[in-house]
mmCIF file of C-alpha atoms and ligand atoms in Angstrom:
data_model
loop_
_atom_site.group_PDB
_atom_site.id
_atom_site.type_symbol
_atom_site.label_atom_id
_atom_site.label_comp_id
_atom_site.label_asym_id
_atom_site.label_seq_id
_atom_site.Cartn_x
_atom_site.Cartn_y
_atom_site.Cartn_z
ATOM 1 C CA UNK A 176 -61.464 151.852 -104.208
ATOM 2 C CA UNK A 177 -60.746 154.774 -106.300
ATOM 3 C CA UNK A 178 -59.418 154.524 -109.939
ATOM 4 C CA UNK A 179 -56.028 154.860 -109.471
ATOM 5 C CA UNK A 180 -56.443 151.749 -106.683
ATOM 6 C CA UNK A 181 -58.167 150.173 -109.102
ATOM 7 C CA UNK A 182 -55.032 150.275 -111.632
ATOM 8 C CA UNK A 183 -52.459 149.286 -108.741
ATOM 9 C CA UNK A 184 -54.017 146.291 -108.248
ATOM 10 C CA UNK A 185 -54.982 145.519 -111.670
ATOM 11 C CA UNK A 186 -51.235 145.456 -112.415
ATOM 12 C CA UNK A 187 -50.443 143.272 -109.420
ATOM 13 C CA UNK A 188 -52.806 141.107 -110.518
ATOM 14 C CA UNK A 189 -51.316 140.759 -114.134
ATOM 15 C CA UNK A 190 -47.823 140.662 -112.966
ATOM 16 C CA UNK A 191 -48.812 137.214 -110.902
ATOM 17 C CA UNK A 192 -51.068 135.937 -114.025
ATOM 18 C CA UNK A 193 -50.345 132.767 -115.486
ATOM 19 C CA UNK A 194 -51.163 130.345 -117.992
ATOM 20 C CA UNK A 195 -50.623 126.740 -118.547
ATOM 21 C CA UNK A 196 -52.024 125.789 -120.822
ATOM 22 C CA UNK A 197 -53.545 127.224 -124.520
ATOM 23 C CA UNK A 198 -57.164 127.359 -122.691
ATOM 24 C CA UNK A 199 -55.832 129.218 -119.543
ATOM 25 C CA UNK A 200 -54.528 131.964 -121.822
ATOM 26 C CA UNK A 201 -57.289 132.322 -123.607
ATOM 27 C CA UNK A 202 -59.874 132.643 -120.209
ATOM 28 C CA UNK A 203 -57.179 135.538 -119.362
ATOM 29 C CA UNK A 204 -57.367 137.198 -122.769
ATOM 30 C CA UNK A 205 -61.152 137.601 -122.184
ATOM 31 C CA UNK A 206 -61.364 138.236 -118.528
ATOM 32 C CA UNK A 207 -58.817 141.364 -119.284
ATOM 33 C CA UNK A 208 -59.245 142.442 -122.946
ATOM 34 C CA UNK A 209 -62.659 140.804 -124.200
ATOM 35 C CA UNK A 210 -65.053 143.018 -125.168
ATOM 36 C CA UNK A 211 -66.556 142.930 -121.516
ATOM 37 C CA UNK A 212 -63.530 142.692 -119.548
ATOM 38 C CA UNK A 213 -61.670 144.724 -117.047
ATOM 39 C CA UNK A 214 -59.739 146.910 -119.408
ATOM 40 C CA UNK A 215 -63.576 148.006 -121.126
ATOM 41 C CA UNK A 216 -64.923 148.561 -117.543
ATOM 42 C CA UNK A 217 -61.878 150.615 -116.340
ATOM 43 C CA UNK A 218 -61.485 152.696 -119.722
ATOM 44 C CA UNK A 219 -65.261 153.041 -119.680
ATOM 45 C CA UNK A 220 -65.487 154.639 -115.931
ATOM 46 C CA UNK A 221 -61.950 156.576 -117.013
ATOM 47 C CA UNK A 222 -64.153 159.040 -118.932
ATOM 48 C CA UNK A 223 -65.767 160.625 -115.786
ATOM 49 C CA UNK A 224 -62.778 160.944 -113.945
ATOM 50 C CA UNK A 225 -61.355 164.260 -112.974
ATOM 51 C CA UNK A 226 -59.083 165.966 -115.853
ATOM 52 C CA UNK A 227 -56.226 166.077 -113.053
ATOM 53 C CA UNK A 228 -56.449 162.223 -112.854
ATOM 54 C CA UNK A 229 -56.839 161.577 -115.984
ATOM 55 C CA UNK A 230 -53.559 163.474 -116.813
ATOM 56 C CA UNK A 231 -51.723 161.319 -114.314
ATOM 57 C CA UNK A 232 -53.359 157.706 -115.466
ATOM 58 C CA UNK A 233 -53.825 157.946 -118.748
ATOM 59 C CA UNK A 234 -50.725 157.126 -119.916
ATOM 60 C CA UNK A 235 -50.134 154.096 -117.166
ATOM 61 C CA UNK A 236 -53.180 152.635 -117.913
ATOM 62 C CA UNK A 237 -52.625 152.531 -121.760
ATOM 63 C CA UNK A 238 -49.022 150.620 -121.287
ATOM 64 C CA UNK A 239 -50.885 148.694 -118.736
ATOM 65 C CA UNK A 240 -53.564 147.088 -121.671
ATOM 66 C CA UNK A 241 -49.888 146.907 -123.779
ATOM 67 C CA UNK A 242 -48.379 144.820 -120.970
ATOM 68 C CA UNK A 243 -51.555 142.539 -120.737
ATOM 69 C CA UNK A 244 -51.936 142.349 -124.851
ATOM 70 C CA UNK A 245 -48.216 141.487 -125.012
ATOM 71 C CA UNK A 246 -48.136 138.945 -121.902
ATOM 72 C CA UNK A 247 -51.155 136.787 -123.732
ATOM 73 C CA UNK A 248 -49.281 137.073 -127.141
ATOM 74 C CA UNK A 249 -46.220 135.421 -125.721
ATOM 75 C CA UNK A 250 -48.397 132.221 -123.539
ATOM 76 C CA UNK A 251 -50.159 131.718 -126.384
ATOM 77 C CA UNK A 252 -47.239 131.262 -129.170
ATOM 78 C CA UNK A 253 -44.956 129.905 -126.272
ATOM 79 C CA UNK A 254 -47.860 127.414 -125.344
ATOM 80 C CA UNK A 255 -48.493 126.631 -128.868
ATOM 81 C CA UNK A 256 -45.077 125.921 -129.697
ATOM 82 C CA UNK A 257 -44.489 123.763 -126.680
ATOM 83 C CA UNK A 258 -47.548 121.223 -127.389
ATOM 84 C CA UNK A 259 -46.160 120.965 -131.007
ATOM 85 C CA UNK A 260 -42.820 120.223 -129.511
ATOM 86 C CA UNK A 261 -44.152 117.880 -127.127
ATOM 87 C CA UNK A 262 -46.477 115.649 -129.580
ATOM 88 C CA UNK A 263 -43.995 115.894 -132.612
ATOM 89 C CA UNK A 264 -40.665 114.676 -131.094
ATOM 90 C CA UNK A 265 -39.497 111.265 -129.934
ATOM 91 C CA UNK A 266 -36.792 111.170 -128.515
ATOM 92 C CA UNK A 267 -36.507 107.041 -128.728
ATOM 93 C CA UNK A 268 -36.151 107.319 -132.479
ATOM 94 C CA UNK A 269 -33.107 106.572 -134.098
ATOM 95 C CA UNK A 270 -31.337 109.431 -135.602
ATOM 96 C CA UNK A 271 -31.222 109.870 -139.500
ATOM 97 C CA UNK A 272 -28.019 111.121 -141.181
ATOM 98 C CA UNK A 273 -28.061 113.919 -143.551
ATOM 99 C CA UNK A 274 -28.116 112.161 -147.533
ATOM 100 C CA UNK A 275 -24.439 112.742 -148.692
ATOM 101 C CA UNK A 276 -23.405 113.761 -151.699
ATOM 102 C CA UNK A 277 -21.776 111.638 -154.217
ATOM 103 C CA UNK A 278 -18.211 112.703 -155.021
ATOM 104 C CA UNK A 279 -17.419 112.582 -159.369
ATOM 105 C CA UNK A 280 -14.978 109.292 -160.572
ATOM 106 C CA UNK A 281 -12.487 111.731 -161.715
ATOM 107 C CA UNK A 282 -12.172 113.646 -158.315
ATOM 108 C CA UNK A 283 -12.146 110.267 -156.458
ATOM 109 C CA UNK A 284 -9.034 109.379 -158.745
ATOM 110 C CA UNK A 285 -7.767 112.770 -158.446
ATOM 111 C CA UNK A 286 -7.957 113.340 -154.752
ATOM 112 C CA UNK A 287 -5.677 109.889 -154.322
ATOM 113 C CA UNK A 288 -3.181 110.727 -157.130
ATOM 114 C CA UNK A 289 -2.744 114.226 -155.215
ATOM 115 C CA UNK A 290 -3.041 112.387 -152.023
ATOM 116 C CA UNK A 291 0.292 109.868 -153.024
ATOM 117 C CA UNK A 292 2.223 112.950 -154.092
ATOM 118 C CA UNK A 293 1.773 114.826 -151.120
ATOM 119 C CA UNK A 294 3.126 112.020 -148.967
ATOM 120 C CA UNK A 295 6.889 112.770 -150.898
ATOM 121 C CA UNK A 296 6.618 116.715 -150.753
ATOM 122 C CA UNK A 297 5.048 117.600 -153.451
ATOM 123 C CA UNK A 298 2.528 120.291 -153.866
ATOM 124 C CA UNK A 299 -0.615 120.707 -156.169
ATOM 125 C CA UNK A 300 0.212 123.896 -158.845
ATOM 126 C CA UNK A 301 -2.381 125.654 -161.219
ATOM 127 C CA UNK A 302 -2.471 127.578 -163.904
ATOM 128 C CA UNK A 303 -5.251 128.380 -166.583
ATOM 129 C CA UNK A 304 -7.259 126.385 -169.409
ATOM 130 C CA UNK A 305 -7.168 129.822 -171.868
ATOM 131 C CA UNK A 306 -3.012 129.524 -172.116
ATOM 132 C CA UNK A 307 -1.044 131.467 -174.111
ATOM 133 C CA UNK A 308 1.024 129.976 -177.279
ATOM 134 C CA UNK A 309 4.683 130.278 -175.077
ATOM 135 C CA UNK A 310 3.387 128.349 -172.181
ATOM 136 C CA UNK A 311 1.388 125.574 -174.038
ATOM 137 C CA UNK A 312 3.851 125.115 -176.710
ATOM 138 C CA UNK A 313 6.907 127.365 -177.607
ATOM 139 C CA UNK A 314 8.538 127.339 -174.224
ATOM 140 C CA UNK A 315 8.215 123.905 -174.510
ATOM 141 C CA UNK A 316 10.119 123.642 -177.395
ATOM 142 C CA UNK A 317 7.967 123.177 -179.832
ATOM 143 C CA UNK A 318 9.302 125.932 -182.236
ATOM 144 C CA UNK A 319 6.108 127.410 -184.578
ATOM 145 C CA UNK A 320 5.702 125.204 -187.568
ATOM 146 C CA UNK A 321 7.315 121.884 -185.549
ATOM 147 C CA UNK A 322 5.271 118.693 -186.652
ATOM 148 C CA UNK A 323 5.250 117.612 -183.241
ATOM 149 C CA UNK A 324 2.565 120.280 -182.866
ATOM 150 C CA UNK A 325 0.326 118.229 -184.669
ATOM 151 C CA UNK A 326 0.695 115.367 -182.100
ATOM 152 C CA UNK A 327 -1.889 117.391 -179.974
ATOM 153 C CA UNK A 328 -4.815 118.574 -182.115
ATOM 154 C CA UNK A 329 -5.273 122.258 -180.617
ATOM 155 C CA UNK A 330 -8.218 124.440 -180.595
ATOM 156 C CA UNK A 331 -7.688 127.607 -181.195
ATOM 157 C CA UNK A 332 -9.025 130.964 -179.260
ATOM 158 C CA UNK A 333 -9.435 134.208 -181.592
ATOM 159 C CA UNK A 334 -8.848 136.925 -179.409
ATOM 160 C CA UNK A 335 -10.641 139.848 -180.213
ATOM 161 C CA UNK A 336 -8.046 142.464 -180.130
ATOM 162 C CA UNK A 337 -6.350 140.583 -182.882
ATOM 163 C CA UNK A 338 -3.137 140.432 -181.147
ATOM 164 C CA UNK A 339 -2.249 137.003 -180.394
ATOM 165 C CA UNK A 340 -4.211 133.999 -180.421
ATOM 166 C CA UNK A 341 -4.824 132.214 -177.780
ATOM 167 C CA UNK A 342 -5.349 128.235 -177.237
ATOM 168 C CA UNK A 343 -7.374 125.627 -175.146
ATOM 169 C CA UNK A 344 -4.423 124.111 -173.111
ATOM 170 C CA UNK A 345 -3.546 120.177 -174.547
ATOM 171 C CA UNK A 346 -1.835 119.695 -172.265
ATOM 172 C CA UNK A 347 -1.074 120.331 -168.299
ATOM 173 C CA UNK A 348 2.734 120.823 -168.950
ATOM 174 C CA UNK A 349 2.534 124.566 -169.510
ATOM 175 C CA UNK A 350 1.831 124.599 -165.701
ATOM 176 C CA UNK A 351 5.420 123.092 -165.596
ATOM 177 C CA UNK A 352 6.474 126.664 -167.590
ATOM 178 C CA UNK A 353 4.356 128.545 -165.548
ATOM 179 C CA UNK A 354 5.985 127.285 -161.880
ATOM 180 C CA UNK A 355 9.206 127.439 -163.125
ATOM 181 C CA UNK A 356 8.635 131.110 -164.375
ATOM 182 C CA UNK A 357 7.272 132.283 -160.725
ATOM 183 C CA UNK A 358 9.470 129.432 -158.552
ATOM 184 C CA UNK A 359 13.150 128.865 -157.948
ATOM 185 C CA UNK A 360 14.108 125.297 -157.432
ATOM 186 C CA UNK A 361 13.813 123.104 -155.391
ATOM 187 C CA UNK A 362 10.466 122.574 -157.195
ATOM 188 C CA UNK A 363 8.550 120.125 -156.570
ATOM 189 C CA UNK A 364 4.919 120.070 -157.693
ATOM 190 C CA UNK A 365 1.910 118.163 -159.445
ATOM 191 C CA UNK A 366 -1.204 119.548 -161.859
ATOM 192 C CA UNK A 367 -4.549 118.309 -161.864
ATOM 193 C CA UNK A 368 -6.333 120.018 -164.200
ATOM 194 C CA UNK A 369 -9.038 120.112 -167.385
ATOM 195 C CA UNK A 370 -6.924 119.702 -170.879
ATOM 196 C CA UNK A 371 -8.301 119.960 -174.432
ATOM 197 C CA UNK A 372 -7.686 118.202 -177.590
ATOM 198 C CA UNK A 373 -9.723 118.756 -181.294
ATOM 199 C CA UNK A 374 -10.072 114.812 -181.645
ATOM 200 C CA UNK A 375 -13.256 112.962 -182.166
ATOM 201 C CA UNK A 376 -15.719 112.119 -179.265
ATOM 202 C CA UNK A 377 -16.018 108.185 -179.043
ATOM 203 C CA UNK A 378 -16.104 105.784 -176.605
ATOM 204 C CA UNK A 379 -12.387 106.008 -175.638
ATOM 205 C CA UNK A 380 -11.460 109.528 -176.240
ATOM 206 C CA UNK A 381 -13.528 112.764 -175.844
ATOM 207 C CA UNK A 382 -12.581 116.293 -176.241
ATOM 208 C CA UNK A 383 -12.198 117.033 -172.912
ATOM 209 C CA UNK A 384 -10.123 115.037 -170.344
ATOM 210 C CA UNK A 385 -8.222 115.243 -167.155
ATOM 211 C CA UNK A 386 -4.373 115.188 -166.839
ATOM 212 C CA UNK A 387 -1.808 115.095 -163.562
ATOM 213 C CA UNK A 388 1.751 116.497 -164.676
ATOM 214 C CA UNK A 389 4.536 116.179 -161.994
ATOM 215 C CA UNK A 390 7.708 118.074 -162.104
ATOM 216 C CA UNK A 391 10.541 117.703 -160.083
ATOM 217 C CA UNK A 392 13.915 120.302 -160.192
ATOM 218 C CA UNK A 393 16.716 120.639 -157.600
ATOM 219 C CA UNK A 394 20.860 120.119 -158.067
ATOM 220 C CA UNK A 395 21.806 116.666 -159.113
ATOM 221 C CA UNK A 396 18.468 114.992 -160.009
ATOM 222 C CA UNK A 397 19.002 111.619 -161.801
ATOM 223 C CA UNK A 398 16.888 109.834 -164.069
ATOM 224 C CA UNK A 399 17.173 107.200 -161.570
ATOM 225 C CA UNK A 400 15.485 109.794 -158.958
ATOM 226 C CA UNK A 401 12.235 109.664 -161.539
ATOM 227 C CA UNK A 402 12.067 105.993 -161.838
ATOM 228 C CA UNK A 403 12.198 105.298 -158.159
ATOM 229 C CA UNK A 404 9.126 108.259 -157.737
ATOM 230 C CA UNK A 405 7.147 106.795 -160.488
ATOM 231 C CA UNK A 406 7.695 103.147 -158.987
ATOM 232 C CA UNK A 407 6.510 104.041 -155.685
ATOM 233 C CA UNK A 408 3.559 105.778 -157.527
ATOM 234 C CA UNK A 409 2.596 102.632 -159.401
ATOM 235 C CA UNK A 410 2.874 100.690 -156.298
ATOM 236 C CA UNK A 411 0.957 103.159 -153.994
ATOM 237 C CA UNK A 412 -1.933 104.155 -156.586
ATOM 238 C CA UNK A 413 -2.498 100.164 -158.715
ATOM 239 C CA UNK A 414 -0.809 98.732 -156.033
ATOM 240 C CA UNK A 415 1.360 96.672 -158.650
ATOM 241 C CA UNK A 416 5.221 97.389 -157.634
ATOM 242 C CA UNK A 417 6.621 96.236 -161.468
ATOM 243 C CA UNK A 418 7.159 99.319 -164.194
ATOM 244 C CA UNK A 419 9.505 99.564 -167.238
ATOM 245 C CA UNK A 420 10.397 102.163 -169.782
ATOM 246 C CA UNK A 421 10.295 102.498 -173.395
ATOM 247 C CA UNK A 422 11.650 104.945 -175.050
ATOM 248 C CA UNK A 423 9.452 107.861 -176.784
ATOM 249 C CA UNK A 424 9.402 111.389 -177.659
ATOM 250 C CA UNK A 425 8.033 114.665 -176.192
ATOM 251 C CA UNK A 426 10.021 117.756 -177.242
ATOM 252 C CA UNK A 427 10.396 119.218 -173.619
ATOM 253 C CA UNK A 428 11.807 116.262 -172.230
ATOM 254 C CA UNK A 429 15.178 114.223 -173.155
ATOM 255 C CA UNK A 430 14.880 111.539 -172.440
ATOM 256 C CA UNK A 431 11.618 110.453 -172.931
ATOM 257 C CA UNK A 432 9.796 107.351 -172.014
ATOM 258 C CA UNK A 433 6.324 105.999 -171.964
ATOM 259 C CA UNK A 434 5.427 104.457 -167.798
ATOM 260 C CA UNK A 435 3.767 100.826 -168.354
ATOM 261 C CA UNK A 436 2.744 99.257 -165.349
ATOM 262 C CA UNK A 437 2.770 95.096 -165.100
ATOM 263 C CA UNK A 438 -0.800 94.258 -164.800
ATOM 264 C CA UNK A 439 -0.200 90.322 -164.730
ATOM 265 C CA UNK A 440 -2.680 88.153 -166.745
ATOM 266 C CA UNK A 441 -4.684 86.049 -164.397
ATOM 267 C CA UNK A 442 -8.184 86.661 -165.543
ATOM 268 C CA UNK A 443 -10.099 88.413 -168.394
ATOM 269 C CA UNK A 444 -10.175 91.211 -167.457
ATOM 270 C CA UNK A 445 -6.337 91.694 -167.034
ATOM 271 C CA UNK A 446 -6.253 90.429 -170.921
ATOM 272 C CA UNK A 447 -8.526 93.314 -171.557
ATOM 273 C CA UNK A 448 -7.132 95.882 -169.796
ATOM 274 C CA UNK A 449 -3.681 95.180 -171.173
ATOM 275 C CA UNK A 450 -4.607 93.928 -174.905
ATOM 276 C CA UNK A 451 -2.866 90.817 -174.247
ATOM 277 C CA UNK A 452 0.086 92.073 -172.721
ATOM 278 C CA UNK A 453 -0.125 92.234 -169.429
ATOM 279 C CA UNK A 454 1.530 95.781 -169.667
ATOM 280 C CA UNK A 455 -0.355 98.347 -169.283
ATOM 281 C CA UNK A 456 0.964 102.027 -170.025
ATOM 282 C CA UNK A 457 0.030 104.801 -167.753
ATOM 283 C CA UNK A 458 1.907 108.128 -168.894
ATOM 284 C CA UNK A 459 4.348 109.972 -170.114
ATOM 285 C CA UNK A 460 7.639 111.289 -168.704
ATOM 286 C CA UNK A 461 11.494 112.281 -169.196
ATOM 287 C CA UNK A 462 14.076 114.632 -167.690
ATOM 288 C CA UNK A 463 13.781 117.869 -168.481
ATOM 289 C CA UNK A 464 15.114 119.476 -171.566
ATOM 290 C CA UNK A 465 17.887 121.718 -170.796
ATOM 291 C CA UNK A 466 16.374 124.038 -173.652
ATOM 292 C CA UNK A 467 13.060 124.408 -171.834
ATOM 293 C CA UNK A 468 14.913 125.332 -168.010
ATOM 294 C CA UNK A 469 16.394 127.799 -170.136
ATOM 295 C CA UNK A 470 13.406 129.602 -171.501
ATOM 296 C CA UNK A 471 12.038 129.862 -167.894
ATOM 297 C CA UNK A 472 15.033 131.090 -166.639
ATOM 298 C CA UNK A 473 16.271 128.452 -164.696
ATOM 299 C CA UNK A 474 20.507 127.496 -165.327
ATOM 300 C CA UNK A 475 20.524 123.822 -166.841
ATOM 301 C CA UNK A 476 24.482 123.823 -165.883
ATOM 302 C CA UNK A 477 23.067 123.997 -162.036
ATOM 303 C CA UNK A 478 19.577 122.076 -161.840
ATOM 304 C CA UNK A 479 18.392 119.138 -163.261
ATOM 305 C CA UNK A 480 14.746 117.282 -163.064
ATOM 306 C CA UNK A 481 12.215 115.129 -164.410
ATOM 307 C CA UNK A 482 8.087 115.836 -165.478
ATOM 308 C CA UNK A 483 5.272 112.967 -166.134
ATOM 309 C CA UNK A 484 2.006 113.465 -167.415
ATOM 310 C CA UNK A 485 -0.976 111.368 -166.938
ATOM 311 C CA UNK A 486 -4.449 111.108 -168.091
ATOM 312 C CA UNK A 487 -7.071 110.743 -165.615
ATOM 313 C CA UNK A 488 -10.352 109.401 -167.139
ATOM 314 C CA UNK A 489 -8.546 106.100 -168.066
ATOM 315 C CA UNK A 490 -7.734 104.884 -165.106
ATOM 316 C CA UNK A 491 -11.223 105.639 -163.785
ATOM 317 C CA UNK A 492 -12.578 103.899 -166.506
ATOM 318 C CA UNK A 493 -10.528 101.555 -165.351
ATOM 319 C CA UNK A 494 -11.126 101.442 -161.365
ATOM 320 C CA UNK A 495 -14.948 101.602 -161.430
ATOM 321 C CA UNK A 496 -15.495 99.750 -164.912
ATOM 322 C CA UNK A 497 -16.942 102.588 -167.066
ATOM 323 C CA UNK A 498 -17.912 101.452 -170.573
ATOM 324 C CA UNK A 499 -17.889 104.467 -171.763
ATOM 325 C CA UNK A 500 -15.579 108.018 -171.616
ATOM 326 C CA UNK A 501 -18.559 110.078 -172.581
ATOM 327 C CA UNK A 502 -20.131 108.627 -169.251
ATOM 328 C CA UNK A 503 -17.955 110.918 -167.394
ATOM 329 C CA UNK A 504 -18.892 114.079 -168.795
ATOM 330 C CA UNK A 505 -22.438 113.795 -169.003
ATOM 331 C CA UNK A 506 -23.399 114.201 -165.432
ATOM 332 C CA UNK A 507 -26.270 112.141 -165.301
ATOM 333 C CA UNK A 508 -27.137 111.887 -161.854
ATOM 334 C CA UNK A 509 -28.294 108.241 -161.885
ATOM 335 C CA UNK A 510 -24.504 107.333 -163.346
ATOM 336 C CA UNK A 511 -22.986 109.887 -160.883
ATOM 337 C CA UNK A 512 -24.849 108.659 -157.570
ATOM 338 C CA UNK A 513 -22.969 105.404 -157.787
ATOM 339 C CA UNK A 514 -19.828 106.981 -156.314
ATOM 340 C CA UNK A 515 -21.113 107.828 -152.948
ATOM 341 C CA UNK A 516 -18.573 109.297 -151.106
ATOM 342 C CA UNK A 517 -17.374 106.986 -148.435
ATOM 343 C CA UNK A 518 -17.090 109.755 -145.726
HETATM 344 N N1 LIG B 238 2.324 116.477 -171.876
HETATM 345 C C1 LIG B 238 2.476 115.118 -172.350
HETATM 346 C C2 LIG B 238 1.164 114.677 -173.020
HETATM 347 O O1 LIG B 238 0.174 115.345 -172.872
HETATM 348 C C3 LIG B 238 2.765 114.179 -171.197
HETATM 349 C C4 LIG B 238 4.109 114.432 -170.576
HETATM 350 C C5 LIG B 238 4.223 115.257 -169.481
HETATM 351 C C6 LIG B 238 5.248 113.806 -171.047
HETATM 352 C C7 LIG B 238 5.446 115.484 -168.883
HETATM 353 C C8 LIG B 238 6.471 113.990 -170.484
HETATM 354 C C9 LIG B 238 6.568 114.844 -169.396
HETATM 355 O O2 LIG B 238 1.130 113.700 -173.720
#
């Protein structure tokens, strides 16, 4: 056989190589590459072949040793991976679910609030926690120097440029301002969102809390319109179908009323939830002020509507029986990992 035989068959040969095994590939490895295999004998007895032969198989029998390095290289990591595969997995086992994560009180409260709303038409609004003074309070009607400013403690943002100072929103009604300023009515939409207040952290209040403001404007809405909403709120979200109203005071709405809820008295609990009075009051609300449509730009002669307001962290203390506010702001995991998600 002469050398260029030799490397035909040699290649046939590898071509119909194969392993099954880890110890298989490794016999082939030395039979072909070890250090006294076929490739040293044939690269050995290439050195006294003619220089015209040696221009013509040179370069075949170099990719030839690539194609037999590259063929053991893929047994042996194909080979390993399948007896790793084969010992490791069994496929009797029951399956194990991912660990899901726990979903915060306030989102649980705020996902079903949004959830209620959406079922009537209305649609979740946003605006931001750095307001200006118009949105958060003078389109509002609360003219500059009004005592009713003092019924939200503010906290105050310096801006650098020493323009105009900016606040921490108190409230989510300057999203009401906001929609109205970019919307034409029909509106219909509610708030979630972070508000801010300069009061002492206790127990029952913090610093930081949650609100949900609704606000409703079209032609011809009644304050009988907002009492039927808010009554099929109550009965959707507590599940308790009696409210009333009392009478109250927010400048941007008039009339104003505070929601309560009948609780009922039946245990212990229901006297501590409602002091007593089996009434227990839930938030804020009144038709519109005609003044405030006005500043956004919207005719008071034509529309009409009604906004609420509602804090959020009560009535998750509430729901899952959280001692304490500061609880819900202190993300301790141990606290948190109670309200696995039900998904
Ligand atoms: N913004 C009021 C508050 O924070 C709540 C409210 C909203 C009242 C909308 C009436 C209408 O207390």
């Amino acid at each position: 056989m002469n050398f260029s035989e030799r490397v035909e068959q040699l290649k046939a040969e590898l071509d119909k190589a194969t392993a099954k095994n880890l110890e298989e590939a490794e016999q082939l490895r030395i039979k072909y590459l070890g250090s006294k295999g076929v490739f040293k004998a044939l690269f050995n007895d290439f050195k006294s072949v003619s220089s015209e032969e040696k221009r013509a198989l040179g370069k075949p029998l170099n990719e030839l040793k690539s194609f037999a390095e590259e063929r053991v290289a893929q047994w042996k990591a194909e080979l390993s991976g399948a007896e790793v595969k084969h010992k490791d997995i069994d496929l009797t086992r029951p399956g194990m679910l991912g660990s899901l994560g726990a979903e915060h009180p306030i989102s649980i409260i705020k996902r079903e609030i949004i959830d209620i709303f959406h079922g009537i038409g209305f649609s979740v609004a946003e605006g931001p926690e750095i307001e200006d003074d118009w949105h958060n309070f003078s389109a509002l009607n609360f003219p500059p120097e009004h005592p009713a400013r003092d019924m939200q403690d503010t906290f105050f943002v310096k801006n650098p440029n020493g323009t105009e100072d900016y606040v921490l929103r108190t409230h989510t009604s300057s999203v009401q301002v906001r929609t109205m300023e970019s919307e034409k009515p029909p509106i219909r939409i509610i708030a979630p969102g972070r508000v801010f207040r300069n009061e002492a952290v206790s127990a029952r209040s913090h610093c930081i809390f949650h609100q949900i403001e609704g606000l409703y404007i079209d032609e011809g809405v009644t304050f009988a319109d907002m009492k039927q909403t808010l009554e099929y709120f109550a009965k959707e979200f507590f599940g308790k179908s009696k409210i009333r109203l009392r009478p109250s005071y927010f400048p941007f709405t008039e009339p104003s009323a505070e929601v309560d809820v009948y609780w009922g008295l039946e245990n212990e609990l229901d006297h501590r939830i409602t002091k007593g009075t089996g009434w227990l009051e839930v938030m804020g609300c009144g038709m519109v002020d005609p003044a405030v449509l006005e500043s956004s730009n919207i005719d008071p002669e034509k529309y009409s509507g009604f906004a609420f307001g509602m804090g959020l962290e009560r009535s998750a203390m509430q729901r899952f029986q959280i001692p304490d506010i500061r609880m819900i702001f202190e993300n301790d995991v141990r606290f948190l990992q109670q309200f696995r998600s039900a998904l």
